[in-house]
mmCIF file of C-alpha atoms in Angstrom:
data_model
loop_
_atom_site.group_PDB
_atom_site.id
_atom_site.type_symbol
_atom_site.label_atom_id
_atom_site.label_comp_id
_atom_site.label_asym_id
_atom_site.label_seq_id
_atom_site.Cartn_x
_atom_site.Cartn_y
_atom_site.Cartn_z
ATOM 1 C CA UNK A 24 62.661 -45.002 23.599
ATOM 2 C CA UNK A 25 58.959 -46.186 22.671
ATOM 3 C CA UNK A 26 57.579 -44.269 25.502
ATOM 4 C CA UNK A 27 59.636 -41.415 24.493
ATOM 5 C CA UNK A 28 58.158 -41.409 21.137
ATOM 6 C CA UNK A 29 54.812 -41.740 22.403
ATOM 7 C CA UNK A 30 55.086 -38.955 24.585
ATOM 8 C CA UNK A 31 56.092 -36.522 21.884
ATOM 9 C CA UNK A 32 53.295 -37.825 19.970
ATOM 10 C CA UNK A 33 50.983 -37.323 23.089
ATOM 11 C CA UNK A 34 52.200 -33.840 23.274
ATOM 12 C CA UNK A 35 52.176 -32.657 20.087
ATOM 13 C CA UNK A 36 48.132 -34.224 19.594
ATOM 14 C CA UNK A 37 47.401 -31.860 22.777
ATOM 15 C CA UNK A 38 49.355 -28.850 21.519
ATOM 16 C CA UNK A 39 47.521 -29.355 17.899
ATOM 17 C CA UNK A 40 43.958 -29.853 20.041
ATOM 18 C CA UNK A 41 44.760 -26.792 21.621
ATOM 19 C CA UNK A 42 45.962 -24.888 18.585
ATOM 20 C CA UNK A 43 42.377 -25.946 17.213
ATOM 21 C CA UNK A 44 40.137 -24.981 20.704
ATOM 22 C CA UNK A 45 41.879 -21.556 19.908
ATOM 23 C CA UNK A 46 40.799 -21.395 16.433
ATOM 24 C CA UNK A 47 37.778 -22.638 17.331
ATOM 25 C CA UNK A 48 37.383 -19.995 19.812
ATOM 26 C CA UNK A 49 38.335 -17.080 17.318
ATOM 27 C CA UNK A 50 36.134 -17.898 14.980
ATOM 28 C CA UNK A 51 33.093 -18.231 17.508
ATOM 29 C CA UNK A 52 34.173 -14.550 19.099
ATOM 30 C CA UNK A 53 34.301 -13.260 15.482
ATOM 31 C CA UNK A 54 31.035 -14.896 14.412
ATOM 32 C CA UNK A 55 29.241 -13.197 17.990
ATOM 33 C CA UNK A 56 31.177 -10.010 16.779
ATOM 34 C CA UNK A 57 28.880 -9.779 13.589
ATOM 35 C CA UNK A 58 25.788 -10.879 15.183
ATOM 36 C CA UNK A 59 26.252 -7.989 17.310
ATOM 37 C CA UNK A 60 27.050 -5.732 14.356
ATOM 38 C CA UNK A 61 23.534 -6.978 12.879
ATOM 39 C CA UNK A 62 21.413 -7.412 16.262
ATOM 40 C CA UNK A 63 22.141 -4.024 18.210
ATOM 41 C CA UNK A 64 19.375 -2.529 20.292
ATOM 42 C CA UNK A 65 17.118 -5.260 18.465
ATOM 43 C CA UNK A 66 17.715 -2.819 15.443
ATOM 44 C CA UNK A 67 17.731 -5.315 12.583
ATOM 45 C CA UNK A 68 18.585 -4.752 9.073
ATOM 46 C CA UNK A 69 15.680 -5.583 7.911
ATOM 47 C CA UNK A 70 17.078 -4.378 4.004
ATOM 48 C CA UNK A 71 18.853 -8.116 4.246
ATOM 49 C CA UNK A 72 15.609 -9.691 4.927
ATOM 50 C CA UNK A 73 14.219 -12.119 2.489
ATOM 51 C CA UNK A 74 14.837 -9.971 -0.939
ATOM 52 C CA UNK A 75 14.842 -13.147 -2.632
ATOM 53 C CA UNK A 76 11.973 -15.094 -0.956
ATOM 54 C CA UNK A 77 8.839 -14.360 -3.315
ATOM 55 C CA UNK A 78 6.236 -16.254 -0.467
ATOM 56 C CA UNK A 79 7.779 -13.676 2.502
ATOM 57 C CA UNK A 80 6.817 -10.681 0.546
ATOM 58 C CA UNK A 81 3.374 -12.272 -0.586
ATOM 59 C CA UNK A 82 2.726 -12.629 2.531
ATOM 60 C CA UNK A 83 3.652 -9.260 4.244
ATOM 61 C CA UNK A 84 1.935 -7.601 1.405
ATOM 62 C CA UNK A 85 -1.286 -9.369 1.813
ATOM 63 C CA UNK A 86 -1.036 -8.662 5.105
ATOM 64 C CA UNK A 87 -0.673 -5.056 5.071
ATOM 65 C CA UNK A 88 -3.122 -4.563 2.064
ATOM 66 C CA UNK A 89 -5.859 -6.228 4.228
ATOM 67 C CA UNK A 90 -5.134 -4.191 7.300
ATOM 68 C CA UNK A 91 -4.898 -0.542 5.414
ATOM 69 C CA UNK A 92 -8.020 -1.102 3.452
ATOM 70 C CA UNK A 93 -10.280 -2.579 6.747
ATOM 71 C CA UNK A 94 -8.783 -0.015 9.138
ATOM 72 C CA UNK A 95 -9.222 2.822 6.852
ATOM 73 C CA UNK A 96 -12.649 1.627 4.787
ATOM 74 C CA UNK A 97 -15.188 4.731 6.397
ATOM 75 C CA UNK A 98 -12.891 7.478 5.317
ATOM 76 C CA UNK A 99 -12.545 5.726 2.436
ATOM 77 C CA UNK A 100 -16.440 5.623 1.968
ATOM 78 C CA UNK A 101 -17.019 9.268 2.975
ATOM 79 C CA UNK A 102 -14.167 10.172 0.309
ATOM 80 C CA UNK A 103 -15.856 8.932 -2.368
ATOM 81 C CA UNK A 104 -19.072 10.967 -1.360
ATOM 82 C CA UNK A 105 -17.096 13.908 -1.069
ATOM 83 C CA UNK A 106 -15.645 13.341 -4.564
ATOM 84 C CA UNK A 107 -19.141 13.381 -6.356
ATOM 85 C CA UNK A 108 -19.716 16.080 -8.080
ATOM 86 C CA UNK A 109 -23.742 16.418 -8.139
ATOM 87 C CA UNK A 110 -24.106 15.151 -4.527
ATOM 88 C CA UNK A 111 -27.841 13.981 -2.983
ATOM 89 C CA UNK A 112 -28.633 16.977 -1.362
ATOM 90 C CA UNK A 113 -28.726 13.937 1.613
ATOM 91 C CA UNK A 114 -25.710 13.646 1.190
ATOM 92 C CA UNK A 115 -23.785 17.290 0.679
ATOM 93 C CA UNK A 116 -21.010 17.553 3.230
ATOM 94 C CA UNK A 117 -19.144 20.240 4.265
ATOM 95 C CA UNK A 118 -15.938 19.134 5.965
ATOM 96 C CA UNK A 119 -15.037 15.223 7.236
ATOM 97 C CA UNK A 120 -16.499 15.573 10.379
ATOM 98 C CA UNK A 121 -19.752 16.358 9.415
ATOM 99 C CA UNK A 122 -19.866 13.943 6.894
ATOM 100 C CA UNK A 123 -19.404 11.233 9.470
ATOM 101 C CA UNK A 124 -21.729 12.802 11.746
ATOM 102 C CA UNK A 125 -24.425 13.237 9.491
ATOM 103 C CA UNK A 126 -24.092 9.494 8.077
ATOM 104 C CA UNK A 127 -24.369 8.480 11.613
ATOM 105 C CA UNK A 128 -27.529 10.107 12.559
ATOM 106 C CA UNK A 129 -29.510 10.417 9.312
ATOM 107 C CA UNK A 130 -28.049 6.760 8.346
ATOM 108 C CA UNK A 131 -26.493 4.239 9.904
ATOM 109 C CA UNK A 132 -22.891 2.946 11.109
ATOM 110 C CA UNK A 133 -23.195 0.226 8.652
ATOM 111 C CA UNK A 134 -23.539 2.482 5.786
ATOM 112 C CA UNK A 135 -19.842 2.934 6.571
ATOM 113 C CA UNK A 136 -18.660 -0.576 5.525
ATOM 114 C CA UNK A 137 -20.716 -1.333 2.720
ATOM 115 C CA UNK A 138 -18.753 -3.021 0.148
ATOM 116 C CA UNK A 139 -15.557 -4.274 3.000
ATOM 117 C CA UNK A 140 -15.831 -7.821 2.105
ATOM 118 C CA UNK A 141 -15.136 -7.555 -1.262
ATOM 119 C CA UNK A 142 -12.293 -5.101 -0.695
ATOM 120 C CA UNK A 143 -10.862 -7.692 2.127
ATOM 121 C CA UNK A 144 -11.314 -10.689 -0.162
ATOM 122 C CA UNK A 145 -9.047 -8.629 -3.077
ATOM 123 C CA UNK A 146 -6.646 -6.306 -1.115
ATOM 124 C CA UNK A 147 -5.327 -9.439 -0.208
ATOM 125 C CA UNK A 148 -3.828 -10.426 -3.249
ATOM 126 C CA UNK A 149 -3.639 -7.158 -4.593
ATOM 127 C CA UNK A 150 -1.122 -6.364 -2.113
ATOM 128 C CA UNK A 151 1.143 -8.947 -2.646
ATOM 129 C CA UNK A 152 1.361 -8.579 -6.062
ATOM 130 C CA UNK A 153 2.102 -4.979 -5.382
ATOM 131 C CA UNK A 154 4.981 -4.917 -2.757
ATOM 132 C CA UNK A 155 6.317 -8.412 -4.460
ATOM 133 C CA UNK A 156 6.437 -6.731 -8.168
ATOM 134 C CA UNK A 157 8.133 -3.667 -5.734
ATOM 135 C CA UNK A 158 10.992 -5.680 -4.267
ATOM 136 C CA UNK A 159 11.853 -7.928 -7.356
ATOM 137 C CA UNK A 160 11.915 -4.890 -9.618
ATOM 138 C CA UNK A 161 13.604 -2.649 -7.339
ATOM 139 C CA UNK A 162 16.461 -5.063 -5.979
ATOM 140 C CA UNK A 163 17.176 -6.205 -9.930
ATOM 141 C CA UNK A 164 16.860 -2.732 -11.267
ATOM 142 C CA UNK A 165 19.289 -1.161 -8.875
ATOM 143 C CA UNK A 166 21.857 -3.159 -9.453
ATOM 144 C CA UNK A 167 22.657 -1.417 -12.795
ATOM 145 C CA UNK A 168 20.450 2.193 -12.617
ATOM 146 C CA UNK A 169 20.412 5.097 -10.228
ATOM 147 C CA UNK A 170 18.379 3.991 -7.032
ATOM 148 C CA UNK A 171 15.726 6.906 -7.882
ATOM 149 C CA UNK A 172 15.251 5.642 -11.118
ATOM 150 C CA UNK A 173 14.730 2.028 -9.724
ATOM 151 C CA UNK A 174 11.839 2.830 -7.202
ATOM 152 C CA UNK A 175 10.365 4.657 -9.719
ATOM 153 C CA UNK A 176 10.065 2.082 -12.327
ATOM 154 C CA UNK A 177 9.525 -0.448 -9.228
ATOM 155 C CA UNK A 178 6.949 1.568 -8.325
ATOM 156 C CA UNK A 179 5.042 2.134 -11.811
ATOM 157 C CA UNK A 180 5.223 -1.629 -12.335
ATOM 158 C CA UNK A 181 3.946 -2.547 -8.991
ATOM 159 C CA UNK A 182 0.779 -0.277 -9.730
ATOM 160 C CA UNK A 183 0.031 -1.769 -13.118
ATOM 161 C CA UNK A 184 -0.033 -5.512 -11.261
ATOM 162 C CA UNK A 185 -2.772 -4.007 -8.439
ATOM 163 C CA UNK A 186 -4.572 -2.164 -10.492
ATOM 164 C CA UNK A 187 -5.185 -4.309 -13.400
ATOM 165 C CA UNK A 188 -6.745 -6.655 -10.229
ATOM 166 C CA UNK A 189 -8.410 -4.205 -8.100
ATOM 167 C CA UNK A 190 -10.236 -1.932 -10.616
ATOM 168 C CA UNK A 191 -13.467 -4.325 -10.743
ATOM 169 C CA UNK A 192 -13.070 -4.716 -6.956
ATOM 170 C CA UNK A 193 -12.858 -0.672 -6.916
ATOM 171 C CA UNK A 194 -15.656 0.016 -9.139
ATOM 172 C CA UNK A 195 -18.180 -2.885 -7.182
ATOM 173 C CA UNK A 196 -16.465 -0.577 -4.099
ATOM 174 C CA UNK A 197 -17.391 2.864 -4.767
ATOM 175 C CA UNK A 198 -20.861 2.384 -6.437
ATOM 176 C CA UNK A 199 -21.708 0.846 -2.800
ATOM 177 C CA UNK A 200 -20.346 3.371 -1.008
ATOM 178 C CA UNK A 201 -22.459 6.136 -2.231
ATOM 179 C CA UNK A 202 -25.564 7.616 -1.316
ATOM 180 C CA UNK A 203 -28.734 5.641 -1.267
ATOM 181 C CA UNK A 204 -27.413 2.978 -3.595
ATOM 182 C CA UNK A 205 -29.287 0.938 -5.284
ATOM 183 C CA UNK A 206 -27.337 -2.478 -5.409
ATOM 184 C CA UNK A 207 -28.039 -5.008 -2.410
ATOM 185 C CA UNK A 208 -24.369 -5.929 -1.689
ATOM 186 C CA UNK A 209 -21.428 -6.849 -3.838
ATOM 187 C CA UNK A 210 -22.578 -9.958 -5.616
ATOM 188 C CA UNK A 211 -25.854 -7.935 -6.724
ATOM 189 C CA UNK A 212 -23.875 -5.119 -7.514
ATOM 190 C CA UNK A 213 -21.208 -7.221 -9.832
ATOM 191 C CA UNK A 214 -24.092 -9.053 -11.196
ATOM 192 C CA UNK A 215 -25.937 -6.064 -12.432
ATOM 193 C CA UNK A 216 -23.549 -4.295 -13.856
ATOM 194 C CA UNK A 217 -22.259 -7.377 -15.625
ATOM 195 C CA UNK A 218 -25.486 -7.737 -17.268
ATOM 196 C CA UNK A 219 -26.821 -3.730 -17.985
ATOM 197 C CA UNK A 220 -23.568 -2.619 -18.717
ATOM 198 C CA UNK A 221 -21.141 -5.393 -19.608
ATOM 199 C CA UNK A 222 -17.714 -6.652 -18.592
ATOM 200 C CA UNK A 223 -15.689 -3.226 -20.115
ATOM 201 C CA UNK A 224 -17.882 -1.687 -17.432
ATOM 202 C CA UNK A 225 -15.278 -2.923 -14.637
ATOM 203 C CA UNK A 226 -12.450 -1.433 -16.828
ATOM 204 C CA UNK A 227 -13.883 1.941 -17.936
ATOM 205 C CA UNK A 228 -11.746 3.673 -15.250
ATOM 206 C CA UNK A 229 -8.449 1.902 -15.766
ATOM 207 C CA UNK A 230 -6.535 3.870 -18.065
ATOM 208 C CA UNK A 231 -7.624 7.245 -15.355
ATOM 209 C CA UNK A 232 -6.904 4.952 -12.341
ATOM 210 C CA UNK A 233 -3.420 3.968 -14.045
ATOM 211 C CA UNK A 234 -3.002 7.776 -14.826
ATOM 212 C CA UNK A 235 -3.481 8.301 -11.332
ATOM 213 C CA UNK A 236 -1.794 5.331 -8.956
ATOM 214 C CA UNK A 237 1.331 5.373 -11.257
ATOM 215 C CA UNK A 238 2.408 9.000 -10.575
ATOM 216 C CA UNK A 239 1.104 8.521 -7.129
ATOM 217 C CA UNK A 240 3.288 4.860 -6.187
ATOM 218 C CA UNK A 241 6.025 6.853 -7.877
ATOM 219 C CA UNK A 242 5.838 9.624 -5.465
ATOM 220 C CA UNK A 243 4.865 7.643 -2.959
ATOM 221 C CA UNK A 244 7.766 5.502 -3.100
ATOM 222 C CA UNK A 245 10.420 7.473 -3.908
ATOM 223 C CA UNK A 246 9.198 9.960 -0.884
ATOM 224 C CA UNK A 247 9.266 6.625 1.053
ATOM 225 C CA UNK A 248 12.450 6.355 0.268
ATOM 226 C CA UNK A 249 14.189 9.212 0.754
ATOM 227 C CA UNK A 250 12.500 9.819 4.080
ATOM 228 C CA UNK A 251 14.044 6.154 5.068
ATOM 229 C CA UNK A 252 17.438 7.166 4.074
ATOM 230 C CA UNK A 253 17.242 10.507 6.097
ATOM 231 C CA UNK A 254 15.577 8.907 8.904
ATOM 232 C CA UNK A 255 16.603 5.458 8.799
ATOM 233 C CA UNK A 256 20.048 5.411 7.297
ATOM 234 C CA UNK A 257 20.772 2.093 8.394
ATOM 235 C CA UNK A 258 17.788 0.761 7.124
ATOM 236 C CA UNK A 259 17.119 -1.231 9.870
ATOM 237 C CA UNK A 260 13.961 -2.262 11.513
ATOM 238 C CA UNK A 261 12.327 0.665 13.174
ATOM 239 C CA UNK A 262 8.725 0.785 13.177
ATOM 240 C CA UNK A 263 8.269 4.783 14.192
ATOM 241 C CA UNK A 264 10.171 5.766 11.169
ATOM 242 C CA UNK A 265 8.294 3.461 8.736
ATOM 243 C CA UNK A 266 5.284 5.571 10.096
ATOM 244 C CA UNK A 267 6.504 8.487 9.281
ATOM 245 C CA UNK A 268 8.005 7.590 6.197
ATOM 246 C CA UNK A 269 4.400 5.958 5.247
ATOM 247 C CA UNK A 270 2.358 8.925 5.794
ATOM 248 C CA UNK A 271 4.064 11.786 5.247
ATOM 249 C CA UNK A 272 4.993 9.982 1.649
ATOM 250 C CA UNK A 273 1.572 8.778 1.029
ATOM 251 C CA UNK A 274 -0.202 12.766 2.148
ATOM 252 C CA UNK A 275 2.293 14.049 -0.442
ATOM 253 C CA UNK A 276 1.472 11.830 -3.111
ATOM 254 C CA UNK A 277 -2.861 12.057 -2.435
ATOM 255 C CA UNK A 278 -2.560 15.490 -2.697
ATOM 256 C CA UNK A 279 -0.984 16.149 -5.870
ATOM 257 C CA UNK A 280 -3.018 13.088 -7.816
ATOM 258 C CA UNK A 281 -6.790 14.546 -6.027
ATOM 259 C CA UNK A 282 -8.013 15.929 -9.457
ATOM 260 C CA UNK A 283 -6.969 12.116 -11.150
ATOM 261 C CA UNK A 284 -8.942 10.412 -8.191
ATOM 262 C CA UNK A 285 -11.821 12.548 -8.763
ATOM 263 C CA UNK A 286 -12.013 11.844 -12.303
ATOM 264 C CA UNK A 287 -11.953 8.075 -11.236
ATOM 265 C CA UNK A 288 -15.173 8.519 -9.189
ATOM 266 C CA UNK A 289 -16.603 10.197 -11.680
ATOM 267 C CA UNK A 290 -16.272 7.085 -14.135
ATOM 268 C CA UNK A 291 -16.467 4.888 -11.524
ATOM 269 C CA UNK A 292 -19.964 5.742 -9.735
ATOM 270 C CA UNK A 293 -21.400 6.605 -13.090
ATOM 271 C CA UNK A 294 -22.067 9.918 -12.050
ATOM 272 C CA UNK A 295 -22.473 11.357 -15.236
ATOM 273 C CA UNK A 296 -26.391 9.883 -15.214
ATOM 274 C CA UNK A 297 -27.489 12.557 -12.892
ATOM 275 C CA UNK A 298 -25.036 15.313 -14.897
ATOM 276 C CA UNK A 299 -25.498 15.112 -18.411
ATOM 277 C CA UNK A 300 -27.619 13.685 -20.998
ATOM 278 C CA UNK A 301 -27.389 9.860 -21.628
ATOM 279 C CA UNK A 302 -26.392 10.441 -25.584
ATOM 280 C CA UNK A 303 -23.307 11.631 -24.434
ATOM 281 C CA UNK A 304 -21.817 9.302 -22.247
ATOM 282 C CA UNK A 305 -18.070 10.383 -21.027
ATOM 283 C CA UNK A 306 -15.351 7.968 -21.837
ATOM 284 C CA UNK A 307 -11.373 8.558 -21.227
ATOM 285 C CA UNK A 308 -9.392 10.769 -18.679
ATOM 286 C CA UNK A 309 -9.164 14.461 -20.850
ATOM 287 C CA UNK A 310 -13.349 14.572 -21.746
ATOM 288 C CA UNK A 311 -14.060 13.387 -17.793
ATOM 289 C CA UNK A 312 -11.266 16.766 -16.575
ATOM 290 C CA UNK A 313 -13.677 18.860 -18.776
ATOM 291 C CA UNK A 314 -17.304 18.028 -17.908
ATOM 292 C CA UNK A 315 -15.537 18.365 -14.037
ATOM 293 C CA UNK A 316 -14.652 21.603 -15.169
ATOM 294 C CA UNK A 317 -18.121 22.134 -16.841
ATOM 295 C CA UNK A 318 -20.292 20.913 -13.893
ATOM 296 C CA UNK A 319 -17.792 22.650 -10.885
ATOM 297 C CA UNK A 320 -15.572 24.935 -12.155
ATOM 298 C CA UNK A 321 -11.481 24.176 -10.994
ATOM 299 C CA UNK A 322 -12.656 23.859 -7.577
ATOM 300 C CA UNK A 323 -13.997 20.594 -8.658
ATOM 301 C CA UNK A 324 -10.572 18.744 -9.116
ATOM 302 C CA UNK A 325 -10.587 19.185 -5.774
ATOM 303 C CA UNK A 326 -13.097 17.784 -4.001
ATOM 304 C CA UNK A 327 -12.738 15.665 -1.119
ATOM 305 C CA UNK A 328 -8.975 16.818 -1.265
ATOM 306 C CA UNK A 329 -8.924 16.870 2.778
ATOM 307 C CA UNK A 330 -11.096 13.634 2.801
ATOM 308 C CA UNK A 331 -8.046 11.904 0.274
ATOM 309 C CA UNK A 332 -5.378 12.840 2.444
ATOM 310 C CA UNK A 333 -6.661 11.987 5.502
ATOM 311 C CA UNK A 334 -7.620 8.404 4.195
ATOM 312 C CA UNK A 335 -3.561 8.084 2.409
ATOM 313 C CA UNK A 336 -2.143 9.236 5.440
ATOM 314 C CA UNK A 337 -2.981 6.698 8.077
ATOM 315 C CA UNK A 338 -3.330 4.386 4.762
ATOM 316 C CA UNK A 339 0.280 4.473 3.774
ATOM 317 C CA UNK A 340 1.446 4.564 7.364
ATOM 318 C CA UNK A 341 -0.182 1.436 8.537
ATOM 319 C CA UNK A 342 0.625 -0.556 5.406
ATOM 320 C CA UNK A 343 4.541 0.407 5.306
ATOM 321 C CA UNK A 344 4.523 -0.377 8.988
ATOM 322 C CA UNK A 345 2.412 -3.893 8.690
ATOM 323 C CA UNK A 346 4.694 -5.173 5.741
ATOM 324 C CA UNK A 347 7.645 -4.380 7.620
ATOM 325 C CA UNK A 348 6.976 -6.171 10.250
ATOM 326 C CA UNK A 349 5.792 -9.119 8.433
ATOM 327 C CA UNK A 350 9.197 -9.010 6.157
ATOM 328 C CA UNK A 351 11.150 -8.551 9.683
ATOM 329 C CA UNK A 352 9.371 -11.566 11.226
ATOM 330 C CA UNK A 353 9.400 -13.979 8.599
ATOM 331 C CA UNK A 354 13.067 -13.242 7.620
ATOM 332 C CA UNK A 355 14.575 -13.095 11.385
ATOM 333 C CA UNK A 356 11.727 -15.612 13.163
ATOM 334 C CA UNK A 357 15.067 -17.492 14.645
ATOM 335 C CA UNK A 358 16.525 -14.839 16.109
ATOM 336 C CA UNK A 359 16.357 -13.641 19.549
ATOM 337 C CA UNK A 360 15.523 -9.504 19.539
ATOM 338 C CA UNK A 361 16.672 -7.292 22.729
ATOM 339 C CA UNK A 362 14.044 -6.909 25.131
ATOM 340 C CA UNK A 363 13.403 -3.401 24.146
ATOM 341 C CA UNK A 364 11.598 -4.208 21.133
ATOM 342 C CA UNK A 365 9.732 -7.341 22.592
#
């Protein structure tokens, strides 16, 4: 009778241990089943990446701030000679090729970079204010607005972080880049301004450089955006259409802000000097749009307009596509990608 009993009991622990391996082995089929919803092709949604995970998005937006602004940086510089509306006849260029060529043979390849380090030392953190300020105001603001509306505002708040610390960096920037400046490098060019023109010297562009980035990012992100939903419904990882997305967003954008960006040069490079008489030194957005228009006529608020959008292009394209990839790699560093995107 005892052995009976323990029989029964044997069998019924085996058919329970069974009953369990099977469970077991549903749930592990059901848990591959939505790792292979998530991982297909490698194709990761990358849109349930670290949203929430401030030091990811730092990070990734350091990254790709650094990269645009030291890839880009000579179009950059011949831009802002392009913008300048009494150019050194040394310096009067006709198109972007001839720009380059003629800095190369009359100059000197260096002329190209003058001012990088200090734009590498504050893209950096520029950058990850900007795409950080992005995500958190996007992902909270979308939760109770139209998605439209929320990249807009995402992207006028993430311009007001950048800008309020890159203008200095922007103003040491451009009055390097010019022709035959006068300023030794950036700490001689910070320092000199500092002391001949004061501290609201670094700021005298801000309101026109706020005028200009925030209908710009606004553009430029919603155009992101709505080129990612076309192609990239998913929202996955996929570097080509981040590209795309990047540049064609970014050319859109640069084109339609040129006359705002030429005003900024204008304050920036304290061009005015050579232009008009010191007494009446230009302050604020609407009397810089009319001495343009007084010194070059409407062609004027669009100067270096091929020079902007071949800089934003490649710009736009190569940051989207770096701080993707960061925000794919640190959110997904665990998990194993098909071999076609290795």
């Amino acid at each position: 009778m005892s052995m009976a009993v323990t029989l029964a009991q044997d069998s019924s622990t085996l058919d329970t241990t069974s009953h369990l391996d099977l469970e077991s082995q549903r749930h592990l089929i059901a848990d591959k089943d939505r790792v292979n919803q998530n991982i297909g092709m490698g194709e990761v949604d990358y849109e349930s990446l670290p949203s929430d995970n401030l030091a990811a998005h730092l990070l990734a937006g350091g990254a790709a701030g650094i990269m645009e602004h030291c890839c880009m940086y000579p179009v950059d510089c011949v831009k802002t000679r392009m913008m300048q509306l009494v150019p050194n006849p040394h310096a009067n260029y006709r198109n972007l090729p001839q720009a380059f060529c003629t800095i190369l043979t009359k100059e000197s390849p260096r002329v190209l970079f003058r001012g990088i380090s200090v734009v590498a030392t504050g893209a950096g953190p520029a950058h990850a204010l900007y795409f950080s300020m992005y995500e958190i105001t996007k992902k909270h603001l979308t939760k109770s607005h139209n998605p439209v509306l929320a990249q807009g505002v995402a992207g006028a708040a993430a311009t007001l972080a950048h800008d309020g610390f890159m203008n200095p960096i922007e103003v040491v920037k451009q009055r390097l880049q010019v022709y035959n400046s006068p300023y030794r490098g950036a700490l001689n060019c910070f320092r000199t301004v500092l002391l001949n023109e004061g501290g609201r010297a670094f700021y005298r562009s801000f309101t026109t450089q706020l005028t200009m980035n925030i209908p710009f990012q606004v553009i430029h992100f919603i155009g992101y955006e709505f080129l990612q939903d076309r192609l990239n419904e998913s929202r996955r990882y996929n570097p080509v259409s981040h590209m795309i997305s990047g540049a064609a967003a970014g050319a859109c954008a640069a084109a339609i802000t040129t006359p705002l960006d030429v005003a900024k040069t204008f304050l920036n490079t304290r061009e005015q000097k050579r232009t008009i008489n010191k007494e009446r030194r230009i302050h604020g957005i609407i009397n810089t749009f009319r001495e343009i228009y007084r010194v070059s006529g409407p062609k004027g608020y669009f100067k270096g307009l091929t020079a902007r959008v071949v800089f934003q292009m490649p710009s736009t394209a190569i940051s989207w596509s770096v701080y993707e990839f960061f925000k794919y790699s640190l959110g997904l560093k665990n998990v194993d990608v098909d071999d076609d995107w290795r």
